[in-house]
C-alpha positions as YAML, in Angstrom:
chain: A
units: angstrom
residues:
- id: 1
  name: MET
  ca: [3.28, 8.75, 25.46]
- id: 2
  name: ILE
  ca: [3.66, 11.49, 23.50]
- id: 3
  name: VAL
  ca: [2.80, 11.23, 19.38]
- id: 4
  name: ARG
  ca: [5.73, 12.88, 17.69]
- id: 5
  name: TRP
  ca: [4.18, 12.33, 13.12]
- id: 6
  name: VAL
  ca: [1.68, 11.36, 11.77]
- id: 7
  name: THR
  ca: [2.12, 9.36, 7.82]
- id: 8
  name: GLY
  ca: [-0.52, 8.03, 6.09]
- id: 9
  name: PHE
  ca: [0.27, 4.99, 3.74]
- id: 10
  name: LEU
  ca: [-0.85, 4.00, 0.99]
- id: 11
  name: ASP
  ca: [-2.19, 1.02, 0.29]
- id: 12
  name: THR
  ca: [-2.34, -1.44, -3.45]
- id: 13
  name: PRO
  ca: [-2.42, -4.70, -4.13]
- id: 14
  name: GLY
  ca: [0.62, -5.18, -6.45]
- id: 15
  name: GLY
  ca: [0.82, -5.45, -10.00]
- id: 16
  name: ALA
  ca: [2.44, -6.77, -12.85]
- id: 17
  name: GLY
  ca: [3.76, -9.76, -10.90]
- id: 18
  name: GLY
  ca: [3.17, -8.11, -7.46]
- id: 19
  name: GLY
  ca: [5.33, -5.34, -7.68]
- id: 20
  name: PRO
  ca: [4.16, -1.75, -6.98]
- id: 21
  name: ASP
  ca: [1.49, -0.45, -9.32]
- id: 22
  name: PRO
  ca: [3.31, 2.23, -11.83]
- id: 23
  name: GLY
  ca: [-0.03, 4.12, -12.80]
- id: 24
  name: VAL
  ca: [-1.06, 4.33, -9.23]
- id: 25
  name: GLU
  ca: [2.82, 5.69, -7.46]
- id: 26
  name: SER
  ca: [2.60, 8.51, -10.78]
- id: 27
  name: PHE
  ca: [-0.24, 9.20, -10.23]
- id: 28
  name: TRP
  ca: [0.45, 10.67, -6.47]
- id: 29
  name: GLN
  ca: [3.55, 12.67, -7.51]
- id: 30
  name: ALA
  ca: [1.25, 14.14, -10.11]
- id: 31
  name: VAL
  ca: [-0.83, 15.33, -7.84]
- id: 32
  name: THR
  ca: [0.82, 15.93, -4.61]
- id: 33
  name: GLY
  ca: [3.85, 17.59, -6.71]
- id: 34
  name: TRP
  ca: [6.45, 15.13, -4.23]
- id: 35
  name: GLY
  ca: [8.78, 12.87, -5.37]
- id: 36
  name: LEU
  ca: [8.98, 9.05, -5.35]
- id: 37
  name: SER
  ca: [11.59, 8.54, -2.93]
- id: 38
  name: ALA
  ca: [13.86, 4.56, -3.75]
- id: 39
  name: ARG
  ca: [11.62, 1.78, -3.15]
- id: 40
  name: ARG
  ca: [13.57, -0.39, 0.68]
- id: 41
  name: GLY
  ca: [11.28, -3.42, 2.36]
- id: 42
  name: GLY
  ca: [12.59, -5.96, -0.78]
- id: 43
  name: GLY
  ca: [10.62, -3.38, -2.78]
- id: 44
  name: ALA
  ca: [7.30, -2.88, -0.91]
- id: 45
  name: PHE
  ca: [7.21, 0.84, 0.47]
- id: 46
  name: ALA
  ca: [8.63, 4.20, -1.16]
- id: 47
  name: THR
  ca: [7.75, 7.81, 0.38]
- id: 48
  name: LEU
  ca: [7.26, 9.78, -1.61]
- id: 49
  name: LEU
  ca: [8.84, 14.22, -0.94]
- id: 50
  name: PRO
  ca: [7.98, 17.39, -0.57]
- id: 51
  name: GLY
  ca: [9.89, 19.22, -1.94]
- id: 52
  name: ASP
  ca: [9.26, 21.66, 1.29]
- id: 53
  name: GLY
  ca: [9.07, 19.86, 5.14]
- id: 54
  name: ASP
  ca: [9.31, 16.77, 6.11]
- id: 55
  name: ALA
  ca: [7.87, 13.23, 3.89]
- id: 56
  name: CYS
  ca: [3.88, 12.46, 5.64]
- id: 57
  name: LEU
  ca: [3.06, 10.60, 3.14]
- id: 58
  name: ARG
  ca: [4.05, 6.96, 2.52]
- id: 59
  name: VAL
  ca: [2.58, 3.78, -0.99]
- id: 60
  name: GLN
  ca: [3.25, 0.69, 0.27]
- id: 61
  name: VAL
  ca: [2.33, -2.79, -1.99]
- id: 62
  name: VAL
  ca: [-0.31, -5.32, -0.39]
- id: 63
  name: GLY
  ca: [-1.53, -8.63, -1.12]
- id: 64
  name: ASP
  ca: [-4.69, -8.00, -0.93]
- id: 65
  name: SER
  ca: [-7.44, -5.89, -2.42]
- id: 66
  name: PRO
  ca: [-9.17, -3.55, -1.85]
- id: 67
  name: ALA
  ca: [-6.89, -0.22, -2.46]
- id: 68
  name: ARG
  ca: [-6.99, 1.29, 1.22]
- id: 69
  name: ALA
  ca: [-5.41, 3.56, 3.49]
- id: 70
  name: HIS
  ca: [-4.04, 3.34, 7.33]
- id: 71
  name: LEU
  ca: [-1.54, 5.42, 9.39]
- id: 72
  name: ASP
  ca: [1.68, 5.44, 11.15]
- id: 73
  name: LEU
  ca: [1.89, 7.42, 14.50]
- id: 74
  name: HIS
  ca: [5.60, 8.17, 15.09]
- id: 75
  name: VAL
  ca: [7.26, 8.19, 18.87]
- id: 76
  name: ASP
  ca: [9.68, 7.62, 20.84]
- id: 77
  name: ASP
  ca: [9.59, 4.41, 22.53]
- id: 78
  name: VAL
  ca: [7.65, 1.69, 20.43]
- id: 79
  name: ALA
  ca: [6.95, -0.77, 23.28]
- id: 80
  name: ALA
  ca: [5.28, 1.38, 25.87]
- id: 81
  name: ALA
  ca: [2.98, 3.38, 23.30]
- id: 82
  name: ALA
  ca: [1.60, -0.21, 22.07]
- id: 83
  name: ALA
  ca: [1.36, -0.89, 25.82]
- id: 84
  name: GLU
  ca: [-0.74, 2.42, 25.73]
- id: 85
  name: VAL
  ca: [-3.29, 1.56, 22.96]
- id: 86
  name: ALA
  ca: [-3.99, -2.05, 24.34]
- id: 87
  name: ALA
  ca: [-4.50, -0.31, 27.49]
- id: 88
  name: LEU
  ca: [-6.98, 1.91, 25.45]
- id: 89
  name: GLY
  ca: [-8.65, -1.19, 23.73]
- id: 90
  name: ALA
  ca: [-6.20, -1.29, 19.96]
- id: 91
  name: THR
  ca: [-5.55, -5.13, 19.51]
- id: 92
  name: LEU
  ca: [-1.73, -6.19, 18.35]
- id: 93
  name: VAL
  ca: [-1.81, -7.51, 14.87]
- id: 94
  name: ALA
  ca: [1.53, -7.77, 14.79]
- id: 95
  name: ALA
  ca: [5.10, -6.48, 16.01]
- id: 96
  name: GLU
  ca: [8.54, -6.30, 15.34]
- id: 97
  name: ASP
  ca: [11.90, -4.27, 16.03]
- id: 98
  name: GLY
  ca: [10.94, -1.09, 16.47]
- id: 99
  name: LEU
  ca: [6.88, -1.87, 14.44]
- id: 100
  name: VAL
  ca: [3.95, -2.44, 16.24]
- id: 101
  name: VAL
  ca: [1.01, -2.48, 13.93]
- id: 102
  name: SER
  ca: [-2.25, -2.95, 15.60]
- id: 103
  name: ARG
  ca: [-6.65, -2.69, 14.54]
- id: 104
  name: SER
  ca: [-8.19, 0.48, 17.10]
- id: 105
  name: PRO
  ca: [-12.28, -0.99, 18.20]
- id: 106
  name: ALA
  ca: [-13.26, -0.72, 15.30]
- id: 107
  name: GLY
  ca: [-10.96, -2.49, 13.18]
- id: 108
  name: ILE
  ca: [-8.73, 0.94, 11.55]
- id: 109
  name: VAL
  ca: [-4.89, -0.35, 11.60]
- id: 110
  name: PHE
  ca: [-2.60, 1.17, 12.35]
- id: 111
  name: CYS
  ca: [0.70, 1.37, 12.65]
- id: 112
  name: LEU
  ca: [4.04, 2.58, 15.50]
- id: 113
  name: VAL
  ca: [6.63, 3.68, 14.37]
- id: 114
  name: ARG
  ca: [10.09, 5.10, 15.79]
- id: 115
  name: TRP
  ca: [9.47, 8.62, 15.24]
- id: 116
  name: GLY
  ca: [12.68, 9.81, 13.12]
- id: 117
  name: GLY
  ca: [13.16, 13.28, 13.46]
- id: 118
  name: GLU
  ca: [10.36, 14.96, 11.52]
- id: 119
  name: ARG
  ca: [8.65, 18.46, 12.27]
- id: 120
  name: ARG
  ca: [8.11, 20.81, 9.99]
- id: 121
  name: ARG
  ca: [5.27, 20.04, 7.64]
- id: 122
  name: PRO
  ca: [4.53, 20.57, 3.93]
- id: 123
  name: ALA
  ca: [4.23, 23.58, 2.21]
- id: 124
  name: PRO
  ca: [1.60, 23.98, -0.49]
- id: 125
  name: VAL
  ca: [2.81, 24.07, -4.32]
- id: 126
  name: ARG
  ca: [1.74, 26.39, -6.72]
- id: 127
  name: TRP
  ca: [0.27, 24.83, -9.56]
- id: 128
  name: PRO
  ca: [0.29, 26.06, -13.09]
- id: 129
  name: GLY
  ca: [-3.69, 26.73, -12.84]
- id: 130
  name: GLY
  ca: [-3.66, 29.17, -9.64]
- id: 131
  name: GLN
  ca: [-4.26, 27.76, -7.75]
- id: 132
  name: SER
  ca: [-2.49, 25.83, -3.98]
- id: 133
  name: SER
  ca: [-3.28, 22.08, -2.62]
- id: 134
  name: VAL
  ca: [-1.92, 20.15, -0.08]
- id: 135
  name: VAL
  ca: [-2.19, 16.73, 1.50]
- id: 136
  name: ASP
  ca: [-3.56, 17.26, 4.91]
- id: 137
  name: GLN
  ca: [-5.71, 15.52, 6.70]
- id: 138
  name: LEU
  ca: [-6.14, 12.18, 6.97]
- id: 139
  name: CYS
  ca: [-9.52, 10.81, 7.54]
- id: 140
  name: LEU
  ca: [-11.53, 8.17, 9.80]
- id: 141
  name: ASP
  ca: [-14.49, 6.81, 8.12]
- id: 142
  name: LEU
  ca: [-16.66, 6.18, 11.27]
- id: 143
  name: PRO
  ca: [-19.67, 3.99, 11.32]
- id: 144
  name: GLY
  ca: [-22.03, 5.79, 13.35]
- id: 145
  name: ALA
  ca: [-22.90, 2.77, 15.84]
- id: 146
  name: VAL
  ca: [-19.52, 3.38, 17.11]
- id: 147
  name: HIS
  ca: [-18.19, 6.65, 16.04]
- id: 148
  name: ASP
  ca: [-18.29, 7.78, 19.96]
- id: 149
  name: ARG
  ca: [-16.60, 5.35, 20.97]
- id: 150
  name: GLU
  ca: [-13.37, 4.95, 18.17]
- id: 151
  name: ALA
  ca: [-14.03, 8.61, 18.76]
- id: 152
  name: GLY
  ca: [-13.00, 8.38, 22.23]
- id: 153
  name: PHE
  ca: [-10.41, 6.16, 21.20]
- id: 154
  name: TRP
  ca: [-8.18, 8.62, 18.55]
- id: 155
  name: ALA
  ca: [-7.97, 11.10, 21.58]
- id: 156
  name: ALA
  ca: [-7.01, 9.42, 23.82]
- id: 157
  name: VAL
  ca: [-3.84, 7.62, 21.72]
- id: 158
  name: THR
  ca: [-3.46, 10.83, 20.10]
- id: 159
  name: GLY
  ca: [-3.39, 12.97, 23.70]
- id: 160
  name: TRP
  ca: [-5.20, 15.80, 21.41]
- id: 161
  name: GLU
  ca: [-8.15, 17.52, 22.20]
- id: 162
  name: ARG
  ca: [-11.39, 16.64, 19.90]
- id: 163
  name: ARG
  ca: [-12.88, 20.19, 18.93]
- id: 164
  name: SER
  ca: [-16.42, 20.57, 16.42]
- id: 165
  name: SER
  ca: [-17.68, 21.17, 13.28]
- id: 166
  name: ASP
  ca: [-20.23, 23.09, 11.45]
- id: 167
  name: LEU
  ca: [-21.90, 19.60, 9.80]
- id: 168
  name: PRO
  ca: [-22.58, 17.68, 12.60]
- id: 169
  name: GLU
  ca: [-21.26, 14.26, 11.33]
- id: 170
  name: PHE
  ca: [-18.06, 15.73, 11.41]
- id: 171
  name: SER
  ca: [-14.83, 16.10, 13.65]
- id: 172
  name: TRP
  ca: [-11.35, 16.67, 14.46]
- id: 173
  name: LEU
  ca: [-8.49, 16.59, 16.54]
- id: 174
  name: GLU
  ca: [-6.21, 19.98, 17.03]
- id: 175
  name: ARG
  ca: [-2.79, 18.47, 16.22]
- id: 176
  name: PRO
  ca: [0.64, 20.69, 17.44]
- id: 177
  name: ALA
  ca: [1.87, 23.32, 15.41]
- id: 178
  name: GLY
  ca: [3.68, 22.08, 12.82]
- id: 179
  name: LEU
  ca: [2.57, 18.25, 12.91]
- id: 180
  name: GLY
  ca: [2.43, 17.40, 8.84]
- id: 181
  name: LEU
  ca: [-1.33, 15.11, 8.79]
- id: 182
  name: ARG
  ca: [-4.62, 16.59, 11.18]
- id: 183
  name: LEU
  ca: [-7.41, 13.89, 12.35]
- id: 184
  name: LEU
  ca: [-10.43, 13.91, 10.61]
- id: 185
  name: LEU
  ca: [-13.43, 12.17, 11.88]
- id: 186
  name: GLN
  ca: [-16.67, 11.46, 10.76]
- id: 187
  name: ARG
  ca: [-19.74, 9.44, 11.13]
- id: 188
  name: THR
  ca: [-21.23, 7.28, 8.42]
- id: 189
  name: GLY
  ca: [-23.54, 5.76, 7.15]
- id: 190
  name: GLY
  ca: [-21.47, 2.58, 6.85]
- id: 191
  name: GLU
  ca: [-20.61, -0.79, 8.30]
- id: 192
  name: VAL
  ca: [-16.74, -0.78, 7.64]
- id: 193
  name: ALA
  ca: [-14.47, 1.69, 9.63]
- id: 194
  name: GLY
  ca: [-11.62, 2.78, 7.17]
- id: 195
  name: VAL
  ca: [-9.40, 5.93, 6.76]
- id: 196
  name: HIS
  ca: [-8.06, 7.77, 3.87]
- id: 197
  name: VAL
  ca: [-6.46, 10.74, 2.25]
- id: 198
  name: ASP
  ca: [-7.44, 14.39, 1.80]
- id: 199
  name: LEU
  ca: [-5.67, 17.66, 0.16]
- id: 200
  name: ALA
  ca: [-6.81, 21.09, 0.98]
- id: 201
  name: CYS
  ca: [-6.34, 23.53, -1.60]
- id: 202
  name: ASP
  ca: [-7.99, 27.29, -2.33]
- id: 203
  name: ASP
  ca: [-9.49, 26.16, -5.59]
- id: 204
  name: VAL
  ca: [-11.64, 23.02, -5.26]
- id: 205
  name: ASP
  ca: [-13.20, 23.38, -8.99]
- id: 206
  name: ALA
  ca: [-9.38, 23.21, -10.92]
- id: 207
  name: GLU
  ca: [-7.91, 20.97, -8.22]
- id: 208
  name: VAL
  ca: [-10.05, 17.61, -9.22]
- id: 209
  name: GLU
  ca: [-10.15, 19.98, -12.95]
- id: 210
  name: ARG
  ca: [-5.97, 19.22, -13.16]
- id: 211
  name: HIS
  ca: [-6.40, 15.49, -11.17]
- id: 212
  name: VAL
  ca: [-9.38, 14.34, -13.17]
- id: 213
  name: GLY
  ca: [-6.41, 14.72, -15.78]
- id: 214
  name: TRP
  ca: [-4.21, 12.91, -14.59]
- id: 215
  name: GLY
  ca: [-6.29, 10.05, -14.14]
- id: 216
  name: ALA
  ca: [-8.95, 10.84, -11.17]
- id: 217
  name: VAL
  ca: [-13.15, 9.71, -11.14]
- id: 218
  name: VAL
  ca: [-15.15, 12.02, -9.37]
- id: 219
  name: VAL
  ca: [-18.05, 10.32, -6.56]
- id: 220
  name: ARG
  ca: [-19.37, 13.09, -5.11]
- id: 221
  name: ARG
  ca: [-19.61, 17.04, -5.39]
- id: 222
  name: VAL
  ca: [-20.37, 19.03, -1.82]
- id: 223
  name: PRO
  ca: [-20.39, 22.48, -3.79]
- id: 224
  name: GLY
  ca: [-18.39, 25.05, -2.34]
- id: 225
  name: ASP
  ca: [-16.95, 22.09, 0.44]
- id: 226
  name: TRP
  ca: [-15.23, 19.26, -1.14]
- id: 227
  name: THR
  ca: [-15.70, 17.12, -3.62]
- id: 228
  name: THR
  ca: [-14.61, 13.21, -3.34]
- id: 229
  name: LEU
  ca: [-12.25, 10.92, -5.94]
- id: 230
  name: ARG
  ca: [-11.56, 7.36, -7.23]
- id: 231
  name: ASP
  ca: [-7.21, 6.92, -7.50]
- id: 232
  name: PRO
  ca: [-6.12, 4.25, -10.94]
- id: 233
  name: ALA
  ca: [-6.12, 2.17, -7.94]
- id: 234
  name: GLY
  ca: [-9.77, 2.60, -6.72]
- id: 235
  name: ARG
  ca: [-9.64, 3.85, -3.33]
- id: 236
  name: GLU
  ca: [-11.85, 7.21, -2.46]
- id: 237
  name: TYR
  ca: [-10.01, 10.26, -1.23]
- id: 238
  name: CYS
  ca: [-10.78, 13.60, -1.22]
- id: 239
  name: VAL
  ca: [-10.16, 17.16, -2.38]
- id: 240
  name: THR
  ca: [-11.36, 19.58, 0.46]
- id: 241
  name: GLY
  ca: [-11.68, 23.72, 0.80]
- id: 242
  name: ARG
  ca: [-9.49, 24.24, 4.17]
- id: 243
  name: SER
  ca: [-7.04, 26.78, 3.30]
- id: 244
  name: PRO
  ca: [-3.82, 24.85, 2.18]
- id: 245
  name: LEU
  ca: [-1.84, 27.11, 4.63]
- id: 246
  name: PRO
  ca: [-0.63, 26.49, 7.87]
- id: 247
  name: ALA
  ca: [-3.18, 26.92, 11.17]
...
């Protein structure tokens, strides 16, 4: 199969009455600089809309805690792609017309959806402080015990070449030109695999200060590289020193 596009999903437990939490969604609009589409799916889903480029981040109301993230892979033929990922070790969770939900061997939830023609990477937003930033990648957090198999699974699913990093705990999958989100692979010391969102920016300190002003909490800083933050729902994400400009 060919992965045409990747979308990140911010899965957030419902607010008052089980509906979307407006504070969380306002936070992500503020830190990305993107608008919010009309809701769909009975109010469960909405898309963050960049001013320039195709959407690659969505929000979803879920019925259970904690707040988390997952990814969608956009393909031409969902049924054929589902058969391929199953042969590679994925487990089927649910299926309906145009959508298949699966789990990777390590338990990362992902969806296969029909490609809608997305092809333009969102442009970075320049902020009043002078820095630019953009949602840039999804990091797959892989416990050491499952890292090698899981990294091989994602390389096989996407067909993208795996590249080494200067830091031994990180590698990444080389995305095709124009694709909005890169997939980063991180070897962690935890026990549960997951996904988090990364923003690239050209001034980490200034960008972190901006996020904190909107309600984020700093979890840890790695000077010169990245800062991990927690959004108002308690979901961790990172602001990295990667260039926000297309490679």
